[in-house]
XYZ file of C-alpha atoms in Angstrom:
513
model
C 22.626 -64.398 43.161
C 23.624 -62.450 45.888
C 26.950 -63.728 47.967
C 26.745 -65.649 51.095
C 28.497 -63.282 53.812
C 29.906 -65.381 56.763
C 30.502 -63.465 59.616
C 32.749 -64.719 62.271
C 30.844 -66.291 65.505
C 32.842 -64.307 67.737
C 31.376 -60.960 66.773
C 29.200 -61.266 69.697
C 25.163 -61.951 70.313
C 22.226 -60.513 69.547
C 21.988 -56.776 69.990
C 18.832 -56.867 71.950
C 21.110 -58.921 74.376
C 24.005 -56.129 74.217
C 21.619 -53.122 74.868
C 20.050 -55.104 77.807
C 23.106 -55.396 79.521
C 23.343 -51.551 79.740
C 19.714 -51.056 80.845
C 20.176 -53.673 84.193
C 23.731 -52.151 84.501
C 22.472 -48.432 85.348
C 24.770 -48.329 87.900
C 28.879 -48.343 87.737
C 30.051 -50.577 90.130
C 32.178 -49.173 93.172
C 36.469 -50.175 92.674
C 38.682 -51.309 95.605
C 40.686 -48.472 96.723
C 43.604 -49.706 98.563
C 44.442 -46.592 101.405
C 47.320 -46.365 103.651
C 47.548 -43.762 106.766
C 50.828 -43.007 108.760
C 51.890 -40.292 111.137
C 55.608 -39.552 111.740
C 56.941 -37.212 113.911
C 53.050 -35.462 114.063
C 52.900 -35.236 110.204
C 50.005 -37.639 109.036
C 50.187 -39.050 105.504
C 48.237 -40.858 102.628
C 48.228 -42.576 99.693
C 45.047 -44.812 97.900
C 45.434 -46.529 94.717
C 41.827 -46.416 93.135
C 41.723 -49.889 90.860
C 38.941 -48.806 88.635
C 40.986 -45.860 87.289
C 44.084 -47.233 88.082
C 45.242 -43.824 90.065
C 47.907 -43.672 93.026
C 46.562 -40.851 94.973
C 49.406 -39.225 97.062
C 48.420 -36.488 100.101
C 50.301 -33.242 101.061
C 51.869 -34.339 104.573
C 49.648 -32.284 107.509
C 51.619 -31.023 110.124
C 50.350 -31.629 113.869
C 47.498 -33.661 112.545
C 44.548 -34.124 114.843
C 43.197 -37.660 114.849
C 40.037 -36.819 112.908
C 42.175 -35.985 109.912
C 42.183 -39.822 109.136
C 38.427 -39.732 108.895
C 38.728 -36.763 105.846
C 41.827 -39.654 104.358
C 39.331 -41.964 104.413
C 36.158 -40.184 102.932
C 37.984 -38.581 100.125
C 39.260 -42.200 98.868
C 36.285 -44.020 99.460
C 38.553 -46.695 100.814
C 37.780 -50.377 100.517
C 40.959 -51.441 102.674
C 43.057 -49.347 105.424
C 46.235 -49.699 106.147
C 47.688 -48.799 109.265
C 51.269 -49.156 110.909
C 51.645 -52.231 113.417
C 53.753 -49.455 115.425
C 50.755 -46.828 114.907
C 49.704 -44.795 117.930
C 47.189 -46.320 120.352
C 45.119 -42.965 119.441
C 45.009 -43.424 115.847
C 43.914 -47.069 116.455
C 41.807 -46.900 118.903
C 39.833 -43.363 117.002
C 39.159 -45.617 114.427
C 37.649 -48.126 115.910
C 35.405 -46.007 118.185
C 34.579 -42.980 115.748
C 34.696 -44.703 112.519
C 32.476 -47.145 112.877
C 32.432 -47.802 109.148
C 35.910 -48.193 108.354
C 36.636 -50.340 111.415
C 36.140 -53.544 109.569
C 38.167 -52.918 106.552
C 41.203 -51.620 108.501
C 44.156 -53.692 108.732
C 47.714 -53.763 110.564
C 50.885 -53.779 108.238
C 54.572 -54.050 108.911
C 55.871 -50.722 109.934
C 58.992 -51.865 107.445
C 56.629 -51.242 104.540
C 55.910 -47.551 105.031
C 59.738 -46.739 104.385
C 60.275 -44.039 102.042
C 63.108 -45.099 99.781
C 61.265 -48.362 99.482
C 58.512 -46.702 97.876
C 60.653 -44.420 95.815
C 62.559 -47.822 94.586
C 59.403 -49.483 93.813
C 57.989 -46.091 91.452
C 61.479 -46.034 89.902
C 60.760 -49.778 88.813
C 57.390 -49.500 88.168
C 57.487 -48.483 84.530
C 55.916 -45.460 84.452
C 56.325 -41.923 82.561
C 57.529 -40.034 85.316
C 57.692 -36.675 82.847
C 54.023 -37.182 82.597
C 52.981 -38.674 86.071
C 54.568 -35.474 88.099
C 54.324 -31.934 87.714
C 55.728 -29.058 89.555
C 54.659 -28.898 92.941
C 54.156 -25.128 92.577
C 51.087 -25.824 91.138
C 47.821 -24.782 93.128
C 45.324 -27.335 91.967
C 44.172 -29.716 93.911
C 45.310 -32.833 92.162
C 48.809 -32.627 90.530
C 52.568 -34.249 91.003
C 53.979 -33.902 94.027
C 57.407 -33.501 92.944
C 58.840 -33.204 89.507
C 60.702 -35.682 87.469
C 64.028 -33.960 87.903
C 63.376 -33.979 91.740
C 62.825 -38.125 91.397
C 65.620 -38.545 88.542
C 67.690 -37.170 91.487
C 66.195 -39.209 94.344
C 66.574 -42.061 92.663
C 70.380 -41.008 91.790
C 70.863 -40.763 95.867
C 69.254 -43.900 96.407
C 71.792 -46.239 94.119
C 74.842 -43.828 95.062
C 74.404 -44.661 98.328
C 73.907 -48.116 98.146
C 76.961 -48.019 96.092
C 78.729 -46.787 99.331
C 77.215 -48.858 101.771
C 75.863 -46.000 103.699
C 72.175 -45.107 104.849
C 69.439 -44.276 102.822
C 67.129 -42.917 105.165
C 68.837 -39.171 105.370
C 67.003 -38.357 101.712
C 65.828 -34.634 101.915
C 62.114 -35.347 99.991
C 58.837 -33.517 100.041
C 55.873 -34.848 101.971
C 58.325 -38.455 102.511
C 55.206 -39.865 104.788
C 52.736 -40.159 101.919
C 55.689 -41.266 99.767
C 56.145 -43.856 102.653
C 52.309 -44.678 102.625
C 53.121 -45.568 98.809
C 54.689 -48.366 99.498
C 52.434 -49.859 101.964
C 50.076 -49.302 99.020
C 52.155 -51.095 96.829
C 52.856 -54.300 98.740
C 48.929 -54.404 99.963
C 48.471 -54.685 96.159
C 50.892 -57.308 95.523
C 49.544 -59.247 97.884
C 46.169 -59.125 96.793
C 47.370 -60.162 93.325
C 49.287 -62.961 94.617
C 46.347 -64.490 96.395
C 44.000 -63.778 93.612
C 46.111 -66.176 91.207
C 46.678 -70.328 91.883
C 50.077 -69.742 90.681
C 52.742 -66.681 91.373
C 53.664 -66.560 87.364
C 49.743 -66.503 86.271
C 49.467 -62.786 86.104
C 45.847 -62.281 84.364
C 43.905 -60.231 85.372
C 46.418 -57.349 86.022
C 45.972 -54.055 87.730
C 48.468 -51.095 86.919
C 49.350 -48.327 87.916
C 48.915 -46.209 85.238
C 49.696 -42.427 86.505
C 50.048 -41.308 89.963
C 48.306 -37.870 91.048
C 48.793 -35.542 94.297
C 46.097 -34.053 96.385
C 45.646 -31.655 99.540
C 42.926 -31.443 101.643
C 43.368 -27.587 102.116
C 41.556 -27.525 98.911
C 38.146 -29.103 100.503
C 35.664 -28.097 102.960
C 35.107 -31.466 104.420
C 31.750 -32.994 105.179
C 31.099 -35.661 106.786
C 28.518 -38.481 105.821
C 26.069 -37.008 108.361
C 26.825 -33.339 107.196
C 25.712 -34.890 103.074
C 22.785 -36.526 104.694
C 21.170 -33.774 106.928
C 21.937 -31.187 103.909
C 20.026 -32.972 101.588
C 23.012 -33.578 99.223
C 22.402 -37.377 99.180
C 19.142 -39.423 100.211
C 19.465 -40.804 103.327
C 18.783 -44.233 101.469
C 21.790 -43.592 99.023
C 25.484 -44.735 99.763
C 27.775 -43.524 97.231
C 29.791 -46.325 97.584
C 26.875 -48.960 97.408
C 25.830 -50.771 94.591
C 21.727 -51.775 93.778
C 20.998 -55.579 93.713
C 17.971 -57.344 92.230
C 15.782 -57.026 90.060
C 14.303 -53.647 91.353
C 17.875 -52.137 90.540
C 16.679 -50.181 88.076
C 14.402 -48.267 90.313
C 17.234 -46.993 92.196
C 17.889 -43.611 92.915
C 13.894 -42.662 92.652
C 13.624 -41.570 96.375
C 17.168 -39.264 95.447
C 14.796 -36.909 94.116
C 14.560 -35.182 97.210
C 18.471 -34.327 97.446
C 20.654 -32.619 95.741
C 21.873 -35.654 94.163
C 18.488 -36.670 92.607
C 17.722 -33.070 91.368
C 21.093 -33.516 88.974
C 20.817 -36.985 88.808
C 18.311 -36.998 85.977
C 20.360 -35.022 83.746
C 23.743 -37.421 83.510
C 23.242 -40.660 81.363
C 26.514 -42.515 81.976
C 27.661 -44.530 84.904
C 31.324 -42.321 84.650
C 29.195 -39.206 84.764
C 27.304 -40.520 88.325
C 29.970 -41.556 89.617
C 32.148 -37.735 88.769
C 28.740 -36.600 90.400
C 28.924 -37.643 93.511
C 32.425 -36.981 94.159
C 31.726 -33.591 92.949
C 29.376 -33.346 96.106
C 31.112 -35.660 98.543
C 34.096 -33.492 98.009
C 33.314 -29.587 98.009
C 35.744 -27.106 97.325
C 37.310 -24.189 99.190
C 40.009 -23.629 96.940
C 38.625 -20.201 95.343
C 41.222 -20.519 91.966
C 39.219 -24.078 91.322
C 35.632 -22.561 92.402
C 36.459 -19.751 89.646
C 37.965 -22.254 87.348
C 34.569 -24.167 87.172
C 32.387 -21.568 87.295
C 33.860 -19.950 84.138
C 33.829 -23.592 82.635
C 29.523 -23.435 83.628
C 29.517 -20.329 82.395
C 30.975 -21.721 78.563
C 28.123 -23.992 78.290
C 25.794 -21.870 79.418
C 25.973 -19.215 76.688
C 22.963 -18.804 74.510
C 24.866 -18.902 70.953
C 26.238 -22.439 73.124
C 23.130 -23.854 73.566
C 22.622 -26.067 70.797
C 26.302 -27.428 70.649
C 26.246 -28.431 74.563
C 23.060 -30.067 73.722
C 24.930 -31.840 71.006
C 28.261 -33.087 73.155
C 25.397 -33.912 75.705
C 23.478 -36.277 73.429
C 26.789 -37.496 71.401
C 28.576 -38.713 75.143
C 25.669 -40.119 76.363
C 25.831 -42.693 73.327
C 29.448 -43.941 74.013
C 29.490 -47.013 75.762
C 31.866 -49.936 75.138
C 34.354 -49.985 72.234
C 34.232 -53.624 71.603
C 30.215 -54.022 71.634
C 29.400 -51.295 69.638
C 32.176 -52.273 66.713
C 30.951 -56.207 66.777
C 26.995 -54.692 66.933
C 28.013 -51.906 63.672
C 29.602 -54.934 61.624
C 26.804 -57.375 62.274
C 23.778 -55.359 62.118
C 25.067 -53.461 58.738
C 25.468 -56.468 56.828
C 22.155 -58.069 58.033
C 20.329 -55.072 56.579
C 20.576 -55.480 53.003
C 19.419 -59.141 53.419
C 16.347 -58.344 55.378
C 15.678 -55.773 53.384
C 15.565 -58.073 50.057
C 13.450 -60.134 52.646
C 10.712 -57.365 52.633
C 7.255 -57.859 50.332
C 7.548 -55.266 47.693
C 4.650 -56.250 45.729
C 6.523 -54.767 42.393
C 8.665 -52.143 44.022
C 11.847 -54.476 43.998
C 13.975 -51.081 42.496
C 13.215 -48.727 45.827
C 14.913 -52.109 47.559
C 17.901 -52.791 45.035
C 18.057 -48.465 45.596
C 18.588 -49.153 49.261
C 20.558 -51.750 49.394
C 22.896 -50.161 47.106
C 23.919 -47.984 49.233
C 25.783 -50.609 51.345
C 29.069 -51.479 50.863
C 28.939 -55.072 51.374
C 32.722 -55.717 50.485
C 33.763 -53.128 52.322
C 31.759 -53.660 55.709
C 33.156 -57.466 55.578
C 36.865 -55.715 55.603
C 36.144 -53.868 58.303
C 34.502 -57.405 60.340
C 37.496 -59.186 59.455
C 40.095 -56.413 60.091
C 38.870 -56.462 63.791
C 38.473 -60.453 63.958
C 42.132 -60.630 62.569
C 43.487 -57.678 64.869
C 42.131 -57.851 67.889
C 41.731 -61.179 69.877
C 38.574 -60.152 72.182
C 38.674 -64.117 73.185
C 42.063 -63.751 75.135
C 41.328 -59.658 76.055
C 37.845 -60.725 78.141
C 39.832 -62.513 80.590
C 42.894 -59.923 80.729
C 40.228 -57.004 80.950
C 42.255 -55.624 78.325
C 43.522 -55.303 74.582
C 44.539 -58.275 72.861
C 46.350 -58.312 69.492
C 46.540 -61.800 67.776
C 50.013 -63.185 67.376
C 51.566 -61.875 63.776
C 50.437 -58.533 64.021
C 53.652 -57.212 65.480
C 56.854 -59.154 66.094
C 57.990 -57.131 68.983
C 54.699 -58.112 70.203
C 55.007 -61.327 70.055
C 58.528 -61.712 71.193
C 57.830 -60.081 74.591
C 54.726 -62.302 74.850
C 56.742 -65.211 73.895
C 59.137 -64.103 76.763
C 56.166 -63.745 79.131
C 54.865 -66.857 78.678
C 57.797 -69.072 79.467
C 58.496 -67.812 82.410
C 57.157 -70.445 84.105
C 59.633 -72.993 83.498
C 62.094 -69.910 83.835
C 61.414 -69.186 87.404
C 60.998 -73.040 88.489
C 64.838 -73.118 87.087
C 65.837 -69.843 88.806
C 64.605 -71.392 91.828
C 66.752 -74.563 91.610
C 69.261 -72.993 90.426
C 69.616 -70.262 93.270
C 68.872 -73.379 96.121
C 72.387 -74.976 94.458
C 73.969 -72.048 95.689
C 72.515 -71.486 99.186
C 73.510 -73.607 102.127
C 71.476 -76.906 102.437
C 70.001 -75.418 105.392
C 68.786 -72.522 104.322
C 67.826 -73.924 100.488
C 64.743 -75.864 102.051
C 63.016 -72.558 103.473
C 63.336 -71.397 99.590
C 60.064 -71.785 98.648
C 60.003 -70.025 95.092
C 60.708 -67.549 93.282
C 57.930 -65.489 91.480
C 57.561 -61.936 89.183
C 54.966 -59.310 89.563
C 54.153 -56.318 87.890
C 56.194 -53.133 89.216
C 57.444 -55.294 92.145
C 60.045 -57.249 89.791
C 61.419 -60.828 90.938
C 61.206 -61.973 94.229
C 62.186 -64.943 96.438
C 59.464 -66.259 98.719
C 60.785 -67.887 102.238
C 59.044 -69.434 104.317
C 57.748 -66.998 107.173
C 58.805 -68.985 110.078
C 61.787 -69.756 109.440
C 63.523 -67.891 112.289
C 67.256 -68.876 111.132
C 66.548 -68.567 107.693
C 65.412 -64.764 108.522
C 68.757 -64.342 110.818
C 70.803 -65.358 108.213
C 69.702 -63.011 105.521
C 70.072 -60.132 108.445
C 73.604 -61.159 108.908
C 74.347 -61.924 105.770
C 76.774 -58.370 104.873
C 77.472 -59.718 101.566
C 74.141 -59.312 99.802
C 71.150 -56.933 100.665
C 67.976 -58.787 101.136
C 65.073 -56.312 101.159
C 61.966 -57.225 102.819
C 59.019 -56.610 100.395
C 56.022 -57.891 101.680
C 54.266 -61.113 103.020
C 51.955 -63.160 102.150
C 50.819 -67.436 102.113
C 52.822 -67.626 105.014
C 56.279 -66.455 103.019
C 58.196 -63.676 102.970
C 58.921 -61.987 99.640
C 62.618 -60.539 99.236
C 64.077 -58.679 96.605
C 68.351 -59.339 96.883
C 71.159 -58.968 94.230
C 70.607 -61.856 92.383
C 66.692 -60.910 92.190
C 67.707 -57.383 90.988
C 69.725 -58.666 88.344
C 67.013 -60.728 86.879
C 65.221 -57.028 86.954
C 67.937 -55.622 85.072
C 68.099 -58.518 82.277
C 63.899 -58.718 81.939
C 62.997 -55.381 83.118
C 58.898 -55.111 83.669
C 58.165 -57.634 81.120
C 54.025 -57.285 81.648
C 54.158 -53.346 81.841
C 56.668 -53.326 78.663
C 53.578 -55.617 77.283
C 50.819 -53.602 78.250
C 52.931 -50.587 76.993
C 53.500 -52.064 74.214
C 49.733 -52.353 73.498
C 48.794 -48.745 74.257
C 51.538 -47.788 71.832
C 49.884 -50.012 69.284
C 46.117 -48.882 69.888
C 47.483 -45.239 69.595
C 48.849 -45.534 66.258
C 46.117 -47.762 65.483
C 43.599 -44.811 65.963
C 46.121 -41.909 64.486
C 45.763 -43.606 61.611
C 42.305 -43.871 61.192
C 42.273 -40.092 62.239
C-alpha cells in the first residue's frame, strides 16, 4: 500500500493558476519615487527614493543651475511626487508649472525646515543602515556611487552631537554637495508621512518600505533627452510611456506597435519584467561618460565572443526562468509528489515495472522534508501582507524576542504618552496627541498643528530641543530628549527585525550552498 502524503493547504493553488499570473502580468508595474528639488545659493539639488528598489538616489550639487535642470531631476527619477521648498523661487515654481506640464500635478510645497542638512544627516545616522557599504569614495568616476565615505559621515555625525553637546550651531558643517543631502530629508519626512497615512494606527507598521542602500549620481554623466527628443528618435513608440502600465484584457498585446522604435526592436529579446524595465532606463538615460560607454562596450563585447555563444545563450535561457522564490518552491514540492501517484494512475496494460522504475526514482520521504521544512520555516501567511520574509516563531529566539518587543508597543506608546502628559503643564498636555515610532524616523510626539501656544512654548522652551520632523493629520511630529532616549533604549526595532531576517535568509542559503 503506498502512504497517504498530506501536503499542507498553504503550499499554494494549482500551477496552471501560478503560471497564469505571470502571462497577464507581462508588465512590471511602475514604483512611487518620492523626489525632492532645492536650490541654495544657485546650487540646485536632488534626492528620489525609488520604493520598488528601495534606493535613495542622491545628485552632485550643480552650480549656477538654469531652471531646466529640474526637468533632467525629474526625468532621470521618473518621479511620482515632487517636492519643492515653500520658500522656492517664483522661477522654479512657476517653470514647472508652465514647461512641465506633466509633473505639474504631482508637485507639492514642503516646509523649507525639512530640507536642512544636519536633519538629514541625523535621520541617515538613525536609519540603520551599513554606511561602510552604502558610501564609497567620492573619487570614483561612475555615475552612481557614495557621495561621501563612511569616515567622512562617522565624522559628520561626530560634529553634529559635539555641538549639540555645546549648545552651539549646527549649520556651519563643511559637507559635500549639503543641498542634495538637504533634499534627503525632505525625502525622508515625505515618506513618513505617506506611511503614517497609509496605516489606521501610528504603531501598525505593515507594509514597510526601507531604505535599504543609498546611491549617488551626476548628471554630467548623461546626454539628456527629453520625452520629445525619445519620441521623434524613434527610441520609444509614440504610444509607449515608460512609466505607464497596460490595463485590460488586451494587456498582453502591449508593446506590438513598439516594433517600430528602438525599444520594440530589443524588446523581443528580454523575457523578464526587471530586464524591461533596466531597458528603458538604459535608453531614457544615455551616456556621455566615455569610461562607462567603454565599460559596457567591453562587457557586449564578452558575450559576444564566438567560443561565448553557447554559454550567453545558456545564462539567457536560465534568467529568463527565475521568477518568484516562494511560487516556484510551493509549485516544486507539490507537483513532485503528485507525480508518482498519477503515474501509478496511468493504464499499463502489464507494464506495471517501467511505472514502479519511474516512480522509484522519487524520493518521496525526502521531497515531504523539504514541503515541511518550508511550511515549518517560513510563515508565507504573515510574509504576504508584510511583502516580506516571515520566519515562524521558534525558529530563532532573538527573533522572536525583538518581535515580541515589536508587538507590544502598542500599549507601550499609549503609556509613554500618559506618562509624558503627567509631566507637561495641563495646558500644554491636551495638545499631546500621541506618541508614535516609525522606521528610521525613531519616536515621535504628535501635537496638534494649531496649537499656536503649544508651538511657542516648545520654541521657548531652552531646556529641551524639540526638533520639528514633519507634519501630517493635522499634527506636528517632534523628536525632543525624552523621544531620543526612547531611541537610545529601543534603537530601530523594525530595521533590527528586518535585519535580523536578511541575516537569517543569508545563512539560510550559505548553507544550502
Amino acid at each position: 500500500m503506498r502512504p497517504d502524503i498530506r501536503m499542507p493547504d498553504t503550499f499554494g493553488n494549482d500551477y496552471g493558476d501560478w503560471q497564469q499570473g505571470y502571462i497577464e502580468d507581462d508588465h512590471e508595474s511602475p514604483s512611487d519615487v518620492i523626489m525632492a528639488l532645492n536650490i541654495c545659493n544657485g546650487m540646485m539639488g536632488c534626492a528620489f527614493f525609488d520604493a520598488g528598489n528601495e534606493l535613495l538616489k542622491v545628485s552632485d550639487d550643480v552650480p549656477e543651475a538654469a531652471m531646466s535642470v529640474s526637468e533632467q531631476f525629474a526625468e532621470y527619477a521618473q518621479a511620482t511626487t515632487l517636492l519643492i521648498s515653500n520658500r522656492a523661487s517664483p522661477e522654479l515654481h512657476d517653470y514647472i508649472q508652465n514647461c512641465l506640464p506633466s509633473y505639474k500635478d504631482i508637485l507639492k510645497h514642503i516646509s523649507s525646515s525639512e530640507y536642512s542638512t544636519e536633519s538629514a544627516i541625523q535621520k541617515l545616522s538613525s536609519a540603520g543602515i551599513d554606511w561602510s557599504s552604502a558610501f564609497e569614495s567620492s573619487s570614483k568616476t561612475s555615475a552612481d556611487s557614495g557621495f561621501c565615505s563612511s569616515n567622512v559621515l562617522h565624522q559628520l555625525r561626530l560634529d553634529v552631537h559635539q555641538r549639540e553637546q555645546l549648545g552651539g550651531p549646527t549649520n556651519a558643517l563643511n559637507i559635500e554637495n549639503p543641498v542634495s543631502v538637504g533634499c534627503i530629508g525632505a525625502v525622508l519626512s515625505e515618506l513618513a508621512r505617506k506611511q503614517l497615512a497609509s496605516r489606521s494606527m501610528p504603531f501598525e507598521m505593515e507594509p514597510m518600505i526601507r531604505v535599504r542602500s543609498i546611491e549617488r549620481f551626476s548628471l554630467k554623466h548623461y546626454a539628456f533627452a527629453s520625452p520629445e527628443t525619445l519620441q521623434s528618435l524613434q527610441i520609444f513608440h509614440p504610444t509607449f510611456q515608460p512609466k505607464s502600465r497596460p490595463l485590460g484584457p488586451d494587456s498582453r498585446t502591449h508593446g506590438e506597435g513598439e516594433n517600430f522604435s528602438i525599444y520594440g526592436l530589443l524588446h523581443r529579446f528580454i523575457h523578464t519584467n526587471q530586464g524591461r524595465s533596466a531597458l528603458s532606463a538604459l535608453l531614457r538615460k544615455p551616456l556621455s561618460n566615455i569610461e562607462m560607454i567603454e565599460s559596457r562596450q567591453q562587457v557586449i563585447a564578452l558575450f559576444l565572443r564566438p567560443q561565448n555563444r553557447q554559454t550567453t545563450h545558456d545564462m539567457s535561457q536560465g534568467l529568463r526562468k527565475v521568477k518568484d522564490m516562494k511560487s516556484t518552491l510551493r509549485v516544486f514540492v507539490i507537483q513532485a509528489v503528485k507525480l508518482p501517484r498519477l503515474l501509478h494512475a496511468l493504464a499499463a496494460s502489464g507494464q506495471h515495472h517501467l511505472i514502479n522504475d519511474i516512480a522509484s526514482k522519487f524520493d518521496i520521504n525526502s521531497l515531504t522534508s523539504i514541503g515541511e521544512l518550508i511550511h515549518s520555516t517560513i510563515d508565507f501567511s504573515q510574509g504576504e501582507p508584510q511583502e516580506l520574509l516571515t520566519i515562524r516563531p521558534g525558529t530563532d529566539e532573538t527573533l522572536d524576542q525583538m518581535k515580541r518587543q515589536y508587538d507590544g508597543l502598542s500599549s507601550f506608546l499609549a503609556n509613554a504618552v500618559q506618562s509624558f502628559r503627567e509631566e507637561c503643564p495641563t495646558w500644554f498636555a491636551k495638545h499631546i496627541r500621541s506618541c508614535v515610532y516609525l522606521p528610521q524616523l525613531g519616536f515621535l510626539l504628535a501635537i496638534e498643528k494649531d496649537a499656536d501656544s503649544a508651538e511657542r512654548f516648545l520654541e521657548e522652551n531652552r531646556s529641551d530641543v524639540w526638533e520639528r520632523i514633519f507634519v501630517a493629520d493635522d499634527a506636528v511630529h517632534y523628536k525632543n530628549g525624552s523621544m531620543r532616549q526612547l531611541d537610545e533604549k529601543f534603537g530601530d526595532i523594525y530595521c533590527k527585525i528586518a535585519g535580523r531576517l536578511d541575516k537569517l535568509d543569508g545563512n539560510s542559503g550559505a548553507d544550502h550552498d
